[in-house]
mmCIF file of C-alpha atoms in Angstrom:
data_model
loop_
_atom_site.group_PDB
_atom_site.id
_atom_site.type_symbol
_atom_site.label_atom_id
_atom_site.label_comp_id
_atom_site.label_asym_id
_atom_site.label_seq_id
_atom_site.Cartn_x
_atom_site.Cartn_y
_atom_site.Cartn_z
ATOM 1 C CA MET A 1254 12.383 106.513 95.673
ATOM 2 C CA ASN A 1255 14.967 104.582 93.075
ATOM 3 C CA ASN A 1256 17.333 106.845 94.337
ATOM 4 C CA ALA A 1257 17.035 106.180 97.937
ATOM 5 C CA LYS A 1258 17.283 102.410 96.954
ATOM 6 C CA GLN A 1259 20.778 102.584 95.476
ATOM 7 C CA ALA A 1260 22.077 104.655 98.178
ATOM 8 C CA ALA A 1261 21.025 101.902 100.961
ATOM 9 C CA GLY A 1262 22.354 99.368 98.226
ATOM 10 C CA GLY A 1263 25.989 100.373 98.764
ATOM 11 C CA PHE A 1264 28.813 102.305 97.233
ATOM 12 C CA THR A 1265 28.826 103.206 93.508
ATOM 13 C CA LEU A 1266 31.498 101.960 91.024
ATOM 14 C CA ILE A 1267 32.954 105.624 90.857
ATOM 15 C CA GLU A 1268 33.129 105.328 94.916
ATOM 16 C CA VAL A 1269 35.205 101.945 95.104
ATOM 17 C CA LEU A 1270 37.453 102.844 91.903
ATOM 18 C CA LEU A 1271 38.318 106.122 94.063
ATOM 19 C CA ALA A 1272 38.661 104.480 97.063
ATOM 20 C CA THR A 1273 41.112 101.455 95.536
ATOM 21 C CA MET A 1274 42.997 104.459 93.986
ATOM 22 C CA LEU A 1275 43.737 106.330 97.153
ATOM 23 C CA LEU A 1276 44.456 103.037 98.899
ATOM 24 C CA VAL A 1277 47.284 102.224 95.846
ATOM 25 C CA MET A 1278 48.508 105.678 96.526
ATOM 26 C CA GLY A 1279 48.711 105.175 100.151
ATOM 27 C CA LEU A 1280 50.515 101.867 99.721
ATOM 28 C CA GLY A 1281 52.875 103.141 97.403
ATOM 29 C CA LEU A 1282 53.646 106.444 99.505
ATOM 30 C CA ALA A 1283 54.082 104.009 102.300
ATOM 31 C CA PHE A 1284 56.663 101.855 100.306
ATOM 32 C CA ALA A 1285 58.671 104.824 99.015
ATOM 33 C CA THR A 1286 59.063 105.944 102.854
ATOM 34 C CA LEU A 1287 60.318 102.465 103.831
ATOM 35 C CA ARG A 1288 62.530 102.153 101.008
ATOM 36 C CA ALA A 1289 64.269 105.666 101.793
ATOM 37 C CA SER A 1290 64.496 104.915 105.682
ATOM 38 C CA THR A 1291 66.260 101.537 104.660
ATOM 39 C CA THR A 1292 68.551 103.026 102.314
ATOM 40 C CA VAL A 1293 69.472 106.019 105.096
ATOM 41 C CA VAL A 1294 70.133 103.426 107.563
ATOM 42 C CA GLN A 1295 72.394 101.308 105.267
ATOM 43 C CA ARG A 1296 74.260 104.376 104.141
ATOM 44 C CA GLY A 1297 74.759 105.343 107.723
ATOM 45 C CA GLU A 1298 76.086 101.859 108.306
ATOM 46 C CA LEU A 1299 78.467 102.021 105.515
ATOM 47 C CA ILE A 1300 79.462 105.384 106.975
ATOM 48 C CA ALA A 1301 80.343 104.198 110.090
ATOM 49 C CA GLN A 1302 82.069 101.081 109.034
ATOM 50 C CA ARG A 1303 84.174 103.227 106.901
ATOM 51 C CA SER A 1304 85.034 105.620 109.729
ATOM 52 C CA GLU A 1305 85.624 102.813 112.118
ATOM 53 C CA ARG A 1306 88.308 101.102 109.387
ATOM 54 C CA MET A 1307 89.743 104.551 108.853
ATOM 55 C CA ARG A 1308 90.288 104.658 112.741
ATOM 56 C CA ALA A 1309 91.839 101.205 113.134
ATOM 57 C CA VAL A 1310 94.044 101.362 110.117
ATOM 58 C CA GLU A 1311 95.169 105.015 111.634
ATOM 59 C CA GLY A 1312 95.774 103.551 114.594
ATOM 60 C CA PHE A 1313 97.908 100.555 113.435
ATOM 61 C CA LEU A 1314 100.134 103.077 111.311
ATOM 62 C CA ARG A 1315 100.348 105.658 113.989
ATOM 63 C CA ARG A 1316 101.474 103.332 116.588
ATOM 64 C CA ARG A 1317 103.744 101.211 114.285
ATOM 65 C CA LEU A 1318 105.790 104.201 112.959
ATOM 66 C CA ALA A 1319 106.112 105.933 116.335
ATOM 67 C CA ALA A 1320 107.840 102.900 117.706
ATOM 68 C CA ALA A 1321 110.235 102.284 114.831
ATOM 69 C CA GLN A 1322 113.543 101.503 115.928
ATOM 70 C CA MET A 1323 116.837 102.119 114.706
ATOM 71 C CA ILE A 1324 117.374 98.488 113.852
ATOM 72 C CA ALA A 1325 119.168 97.328 110.672
ATOM 73 C CA PHE A 1326 116.908 94.929 108.477
ATOM 74 C CA ALA A 1327 119.548 94.868 105.447
ATOM 75 C CA THR A 1328 123.346 95.123 104.677
ATOM 76 C CA ASP A 1329 124.699 96.592 101.759
ATOM 77 C CA PRO A 1330 127.554 93.723 100.822
ATOM 78 C CA SER A 1331 129.814 96.310 98.739
ATOM 79 C CA THR A 1332 129.600 99.468 101.044
ATOM 80 C CA ARG A 1333 128.528 97.375 104.416
ATOM 81 C CA GLN A 1334 125.729 100.544 104.715
ATOM 82 C CA GLN A 1335 122.806 99.286 106.736
ATOM 83 C CA SER A 1336 119.269 99.981 106.183
ATOM 84 C CA ARG A 1337 117.117 101.157 108.940
ATOM 85 C CA PHE A 1338 114.248 102.981 106.911
ATOM 86 C CA ILE A 1339 113.510 103.207 103.240
ATOM 87 C CA GLY A 1340 110.954 105.518 102.226
ATOM 88 C CA GLU A 1341 109.549 105.830 98.620
ATOM 89 C CA PRO A 1342 106.280 107.594 97.258
ATOM 90 C CA GLN A 1343 104.525 104.285 97.290
ATOM 91 C CA ARG A 1344 106.831 101.823 99.362
ATOM 92 C CA MET A 1345 108.041 102.157 102.954
ATOM 93 C CA ARG A 1346 109.990 99.522 105.376
ATOM 94 C CA PHE A 1347 110.998 100.110 108.549
ATOM 95 C CA VAL A 1348 111.361 97.712 112.155
ATOM 96 C CA SER A 1349 108.921 98.064 114.586
ATOM 97 C CA ASP A 1350 107.684 95.617 117.389
ATOM 98 C CA LEU A 1351 104.678 93.746 116.707
ATOM 99 C CA PRO A 1352 102.743 93.032 119.767
ATOM 100 C CA ASP A 1353 102.389 89.667 121.181
ATOM 101 C CA TYR A 1354 98.418 89.350 120.405
ATOM 102 C CA LEU A 1355 99.196 89.402 116.517
ATOM 103 C CA GLY A 1356 101.444 86.263 117.536
ATOM 104 C CA ARG A 1357 104.722 87.527 116.287
ATOM 105 C CA GLY A 1358 105.860 89.225 119.254
ATOM 106 C CA GLY A 1359 109.154 91.108 118.635
ATOM 107 C CA PRO A 1360 111.186 93.567 116.325
ATOM 108 C CA TYR A 1361 109.561 93.146 112.700
ATOM 109 C CA LEU A 1362 110.456 94.324 109.273
ATOM 110 C CA HIS A 1363 107.281 96.390 108.332
ATOM 111 C CA ASP A 1364 106.678 96.826 104.270
ATOM 112 C CA LEU A 1365 104.185 98.870 103.404
ATOM 113 C CA VAL A 1366 103.095 98.529 99.996
ATOM 114 C CA VAL A 1367 100.749 100.736 97.651
ATOM 115 C CA ALA A 1368 99.255 98.267 95.146
ATOM 116 C CA ASP A 1369 96.993 97.433 92.365
ATOM 117 C CA GLY A 1370 97.521 101.159 91.074
ATOM 118 C CA GLY A 1371 96.869 102.880 94.066
ATOM 119 C CA SER A 1372 93.698 101.116 95.131
ATOM 120 C CA ARG A 1373 94.998 98.988 97.861
ATOM 121 C CA LEU A 1374 97.520 99.719 100.888
ATOM 122 C CA LEU A 1375 98.924 96.378 101.989
ATOM 123 C CA VAL A 1376 101.839 95.418 105.034
ATOM 124 C CA ALA A 1377 103.821 92.446 104.886
ATOM 125 C CA PHE A 1378 106.135 91.675 108.237
ATOM 126 C CA GLN A 1379 109.228 89.830 108.204
ATOM 127 C CA MET A 1380 111.359 88.723 111.476
ATOM 128 C CA VAL A 1381 114.456 90.834 111.799
ATOM 129 C CA HIS A 1382 117.168 88.980 113.552
ATOM 130 C CA ALA A 1383 120.920 90.509 113.599
ATOM 131 C CA GLY A 1384 120.763 93.110 111.118
ATOM 132 C CA GLN A 1385 118.838 91.060 108.877
ATOM 133 C CA ALA A 1386 115.284 90.374 107.863
ATOM 134 C CA ILE A 1387 114.737 86.289 107.636
ATOM 135 C CA GLU A 1388 113.166 84.556 104.930
ATOM 136 C CA GLU A 1389 110.311 82.192 106.381
ATOM 137 C CA ALA A 1390 110.202 78.969 104.970
ATOM 138 C CA GLN A 1391 106.219 79.320 104.483
ATOM 139 C CA PRO A 1392 105.818 83.466 104.503
ATOM 140 C CA ARG A 1393 102.393 84.672 104.676
ATOM 141 C CA PRO A 1394 100.934 86.587 101.856
ATOM 142 C CA PRO A 1395 100.329 90.969 102.586
ATOM 143 C CA GLU A 1396 97.463 91.574 104.458
ATOM 144 C CA ALA A 1397 95.233 94.512 102.886
ATOM 145 C CA LEU A 1398 95.054 97.333 105.716
ATOM 146 C CA ALA A 1399 92.580 99.302 103.316
ATOM 147 C CA ASP A 1400 91.135 98.741 99.593
ATOM 148 C CA GLY A 1401 88.492 100.853 97.616
ATOM 149 C CA LEU A 1402 91.272 103.792 97.188
ATOM 150 C CA ARG A 1403 92.230 106.146 94.616
ATOM 151 C CA GLU A 1404 95.576 107.303 95.795
ATOM 152 C CA VAL A 1405 97.960 106.683 98.515
ATOM 153 C CA ARG A 1406 101.198 108.614 98.993
ATOM 154 C CA PHE A 1407 103.881 108.820 101.538
ATOM 155 C CA ARG A 1408 106.244 111.424 102.398
ATOM 156 C CA TYR A 1409 109.279 111.963 104.698
ATOM 157 C CA ARG A 1410 110.954 114.968 106.410
ATOM 158 C CA GLY A 1411 113.761 115.043 108.849
ATOM 159 C CA LEU A 1412 115.843 118.232 110.456
ATOM 160 C CA LYS A 1413 117.970 120.813 108.282
ATOM 161 C CA PRO A 1414 121.695 120.776 109.103
ATOM 162 C CA GLU A 1415 121.281 124.204 110.930
ATOM 163 C CA GLY A 1416 118.346 123.187 112.888
ATOM 164 C CA GLY A 1417 114.396 123.308 111.890
ATOM 165 C CA LEU A 1418 112.272 120.836 110.118
ATOM 166 C CA ASP A 1419 113.110 120.485 106.845
ATOM 167 C CA ASP A 1420 110.890 120.004 103.658
ATOM 168 C CA TRP A 1421 108.720 117.460 102.935
ATOM 169 C CA GLN A 1422 110.647 114.480 100.322
ATOM 170 C CA SER A 1423 108.804 111.866 98.430
ATOM 171 C CA GLN A 1424 111.864 110.041 98.850
ATOM 172 C CA TRP A 1425 113.899 109.067 102.208
ATOM 173 C CA THR A 1426 117.505 108.606 100.702
ATOM 174 C CA ALA A 1427 119.299 108.566 104.322
ATOM 175 C CA SER A 1428 118.126 104.932 104.840
ATOM 176 C CA GLU A 1429 120.964 104.292 107.560
ATOM 177 C CA THR A 1430 118.896 106.801 109.511
ATOM 178 C CA LEU A 1431 115.154 106.978 110.627
ATOM 179 C CA PRO A 1432 113.082 110.194 109.287
ATOM 180 C CA LEU A 1433 112.137 112.678 111.836
ATOM 181 C CA GLN A 1434 108.348 112.382 110.598
ATOM 182 C CA VAL A 1435 106.110 110.347 108.251
ATOM 183 C CA SER A 1436 102.907 111.719 106.166
ATOM 184 C CA ILE A 1437 100.573 109.413 104.410
ATOM 185 C CA ASP A 1438 98.015 110.965 102.568
ATOM 186 C CA ILE A 1439 94.947 108.671 101.474
ATOM 187 C CA GLU A 1440 92.334 109.385 99.116
ATOM 188 C CA ALA A 1441 88.810 107.071 98.491
ATOM 189 C CA ALA A 1442 87.827 105.682 95.638
ATOM 190 C CA ASP A 1443 85.057 108.139 95.619
ATOM 191 C CA GLY A 1444 87.415 111.243 96.270
ATOM 192 C CA SER A 1445 86.740 111.536 99.733
ATOM 193 C CA ARG A 1446 90.197 112.037 101.817
ATOM 194 C CA TRP A 1447 91.031 110.418 104.926
ATOM 195 C CA PRO A 1448 91.836 112.604 107.960
ATOM 196 C CA ALA A 1449 95.592 114.026 107.338
ATOM 197 C CA LEU A 1450 98.128 111.137 108.684
ATOM 198 C CA ILE A 1451 101.412 112.978 110.450
ATOM 199 C CA VAL A 1452 103.557 110.803 112.744
ATOM 200 C CA THR A 1453 106.520 111.712 114.685
ATOM 201 C CA LEU A 1454 109.034 108.768 115.134
ATOM 202 C CA ALA A 1455 110.328 108.773 118.603
ATOM 203 C CA GLN A 1456 114.030 107.484 117.499
ATOM 204 C CA GLY A 1457 113.868 109.477 114.061
ATOM 205 C CA SER A 1458 116.882 111.755 113.031
ATOM 206 C CA GLY A 1459 116.707 114.831 115.083
ATOM 207 C CA GLY A 1460 115.909 113.082 118.542
ATOM 208 C CA GLY A 1461 118.979 114.371 119.972
ATOM 209 C CA TYR A 1462 118.260 118.070 118.784
ATOM 210 C CA THR A 1463 118.624 120.981 121.681
ATOM 211 C CA GLY A 1464 115.849 122.628 120.266
ATOM 212 C CA LEU A 1465 113.049 119.892 120.658
ATOM 213 C CA ASP A 1466 110.208 120.516 122.775
ATOM 214 C CA GLY A 1467 109.738 117.659 125.419
ATOM 215 C CA ASN A 1468 106.303 117.869 124.840
ATOM 216 C CA THR A 1469 105.640 117.111 121.460
ATOM 217 C CA GLY A 1470 109.222 115.941 120.122
ATOM 218 C CA LEU A 1471 108.940 118.713 117.228
ATOM 219 C CA PRO A 1472 111.633 121.734 117.042
ATOM 220 C CA THR A 1473 110.546 124.837 118.826
ATOM 221 C CA ARG A 1474 109.740 127.619 116.746
#
């Protein structure tokens, strides 16, 4: 009789505690699932943003290098030798047109520099006139193309005197001419590597080589 009254009176303390424990476990699992889902979404957004940034930087570099021109931007006063392309392991200078939508249409010196120990890739522009880069009264500071990097390396190659592609070089010493190809290797701070970027310069040395393939601009093999 007493047992029947207790059963009709409601849940026991043990049942309440058990139900509370199950509720807490369920809420904890729900919050953990939500937190994991949020982390995955955020990580996906970061990867998408990084991929989009890489494509934008790669597209800019490819277009500007491919359109590099045989226009001098400096002249050595002692030898009268003109500089049209200066290539170093972490700095590269050449002349190419800037599109009008950047507010600077016409030929400009592009000065690509690897800064801050390799963690940033910067570009600066100077107008070129009559074979000289013009100093602006209020020059704009270099613009960051990419940051959060571990290493950036520039390499160059032209044609061998006897024909055919030469080996990659970390320095382009024939500054009065343009290399045939430029390679840019970029490694992010997390160790991941950007897609390999190799650009053929339309006016690069070897452009008149008779063995060129008209479709690729590269020597036939």
